[in-house]
Amino acid sequence: MSKSENKLGGSCLKVGDDINSDVIIPGRYLISIDPVELAKHAFEPLGEEFQKKLKTTKVIVAGRNFGCGSAREQAASCLIGGGVQVVVAESFARVFYRNAINTGLTIVESPEAVKAVKDGDELYVDTQAGTLETGGKTYSFPPYPESLQHILRAGGLIPYVAEKIKQEQSK
Amino acid sequence: MTLRPRTFVEKAIERASGKTGLVPGDIVDVTPDVYMSHTASWRCIRTFEKLEGAKILHPERVAMVMDHIAPARTSVIAAYHRLCRGFAKEQGIENFFDVNAGICHLVLMENGLVRPGEIIIGTDSHSTIYGALGALGTGVGFSEITAAWVTGVIWMRVPPSIKINLTGKLRPGVFVKDIMLKIIGDLTADGATYCAIEFDGELTADLSISERMTLCNLAMEMGAKNAYVRPDKKTFDYLSEAGVDFPEEDALFPDEGAEYMRIVDVEVSDLEPQVSCPPLVDNVKSISDIAGTPIDQVFIGSCANGKYDDLVIAAGYLKGKKVADGVRLLITPGSREVMKKVADNGVLSTLIEAGALITNPGCGACAGDGGAMDDGEVTLSTANRNFSGRMGSYKSDIYLASPATAAVSAIAGVITNPEGESK
């Protein structure tokens, strides 16, 4: 998010409402925390066809309550490992929202954009400007709260804590 | 200056952040009292190791429980457990609970690590259960636990609160699990997203701590950040049994006139047993609409319904009966404490005589640790999730119900209404 490149996105893949974190990354694979390894199993319950499409997908577009269920952080990191840059949804479950911020995955709430997009459409998000472009239309979304920007600027929670430790040590 | 009347969660976050005048939507840093990690502990440690120069500020606030997959099924898991054991020793983490302890939530509560008004963050989404003792419990990712070890703080957004008033008297055969499934079905899986839930009303006051755990545990399935039941004599008795000398004046209570986003009144006197149907927890039906569905397996356990009284209820129906031919009945006591109690008073024998397979205490089949299903198989479970693939094949089905419904269904081999069944 802090990188000079604020524009993220590409080809979209749509899913429905209440996609839970057991569907995003089944519990049996939580023996890893390597995002690339985890990505091989992302959305496995949705079938091989879906997983094949996921390989060329940059944007997951979801309905309501994306990421509900288990608090597993790998639900966010497996998407990063699979090359997903943005998740756009009508709404997100609470823990997924936190996990996305903490792992550096960009997520955007935009019910209008979700309705407008089809599988394979291109969608781009400008996090700095708070805008989302798809199908020749621009949608705006509220930015992340100011008080969380320090985590986002660092690229996630752990990089932020690492910076903080360094600052303490150099005092 | 008179303060605006506040909800429980507003008070808890204000106290833990040192701020006043907070309103829903405000984001502040709070200092949690306990950081719980379960099977995810090794992930927290691996993350910690990446942080050069990091130290654990408050080892006494760290709690680790080796649940979910316990004892180790593979050498990979064995290595993770070993890593955690060694780390706990090296870092002076006294609240380390090994593979024999049971489900993290029950273990923490039984060991007096959950106290009214405190903030407990955990790597498990069902950390909402700590509200049963008037604490603010909430689930977080593993990196957040690591960050809390190092910084002692975590950011929290002050949530709006929903009050759920429970009134009436449950019919025989109907239980708190049925109340919660009904509420989840009505409010839906995102009906309380990012909200706090306060359970109130005459019935809530009558409930045991174990029943309050079931309430608060399942609140998560509506997306809640936390849940709460006001502490009372039962709470303080539970705490002293757990060896905690808790000064009652330290508990937090919502103010009269506090603002709620929504107030839901639930009268339970006419409620039928409820069943959550696959593959989502809010897909809830009354038992009369689903009775007769054939089942291959029954699981009684989990942090929602693997407690002592849950097993006693199940044993009441199973006494002198046999599990139906071809049906496996798995019973997993929630903790070592629960296991010991049912062993001491003969409940365990009743369950075994009926044909139940008793597993070691822990999460068991709810976390996919044993009890896997083949394509097309069906389990009736007392757990809190029925998502596809949680118990084996992605093409198997999980139904959720109370321990009473689970027990009578195990005997019949089909989903069965416990009302009117002898016990």
XYZ file of C-alpha atoms in Angstrom, chain A residues 20-27 30 67-75 93-96 99, chain B residues 38 43 68 123-126 139-141 220-221 385 387 390:
38
model
C -16.150 -18.539 4.956
C -12.502 -18.967 5.799
C -12.803 -22.789 5.693
C -13.649 -22.389 1.989
C -10.847 -19.875 1.405
C -8.252 -22.118 3.043
C -9.355 -25.455 4.544
C -8.155 -26.193 8.088
C -2.971 -24.611 8.231
C -14.145 -14.260 5.217
C -16.623 -15.169 7.945
C -15.875 -18.004 10.360
C -12.473 -18.996 11.670
C -9.916 -16.354 12.703
C -7.195 -18.031 10.606
C -4.888 -15.360 9.244
C -3.939 -17.631 6.339
C -7.311 -16.804 4.750
C -16.379 -10.288 8.316
C -14.564 -8.653 11.211
C -11.568 -10.957 11.636
C -10.926 -11.105 7.899
C -6.225 -10.053 8.983
C -4.020 -22.244 20.659
C 2.778 -19.524 14.018
C -7.082 -28.576 17.786
C -6.235 -16.769 17.965
C -9.627 -18.459 17.924
C -12.752 -16.791 16.614
C -14.867 -18.297 19.391
C -10.655 -13.409 18.042
C -7.593 -12.107 16.192
C -4.996 -13.397 13.718
C -19.537 -15.339 16.863
C -21.591 -17.096 14.209
C -19.718 -24.715 12.416
C -18.891 -25.430 6.702
C -14.578 -29.147 8.091
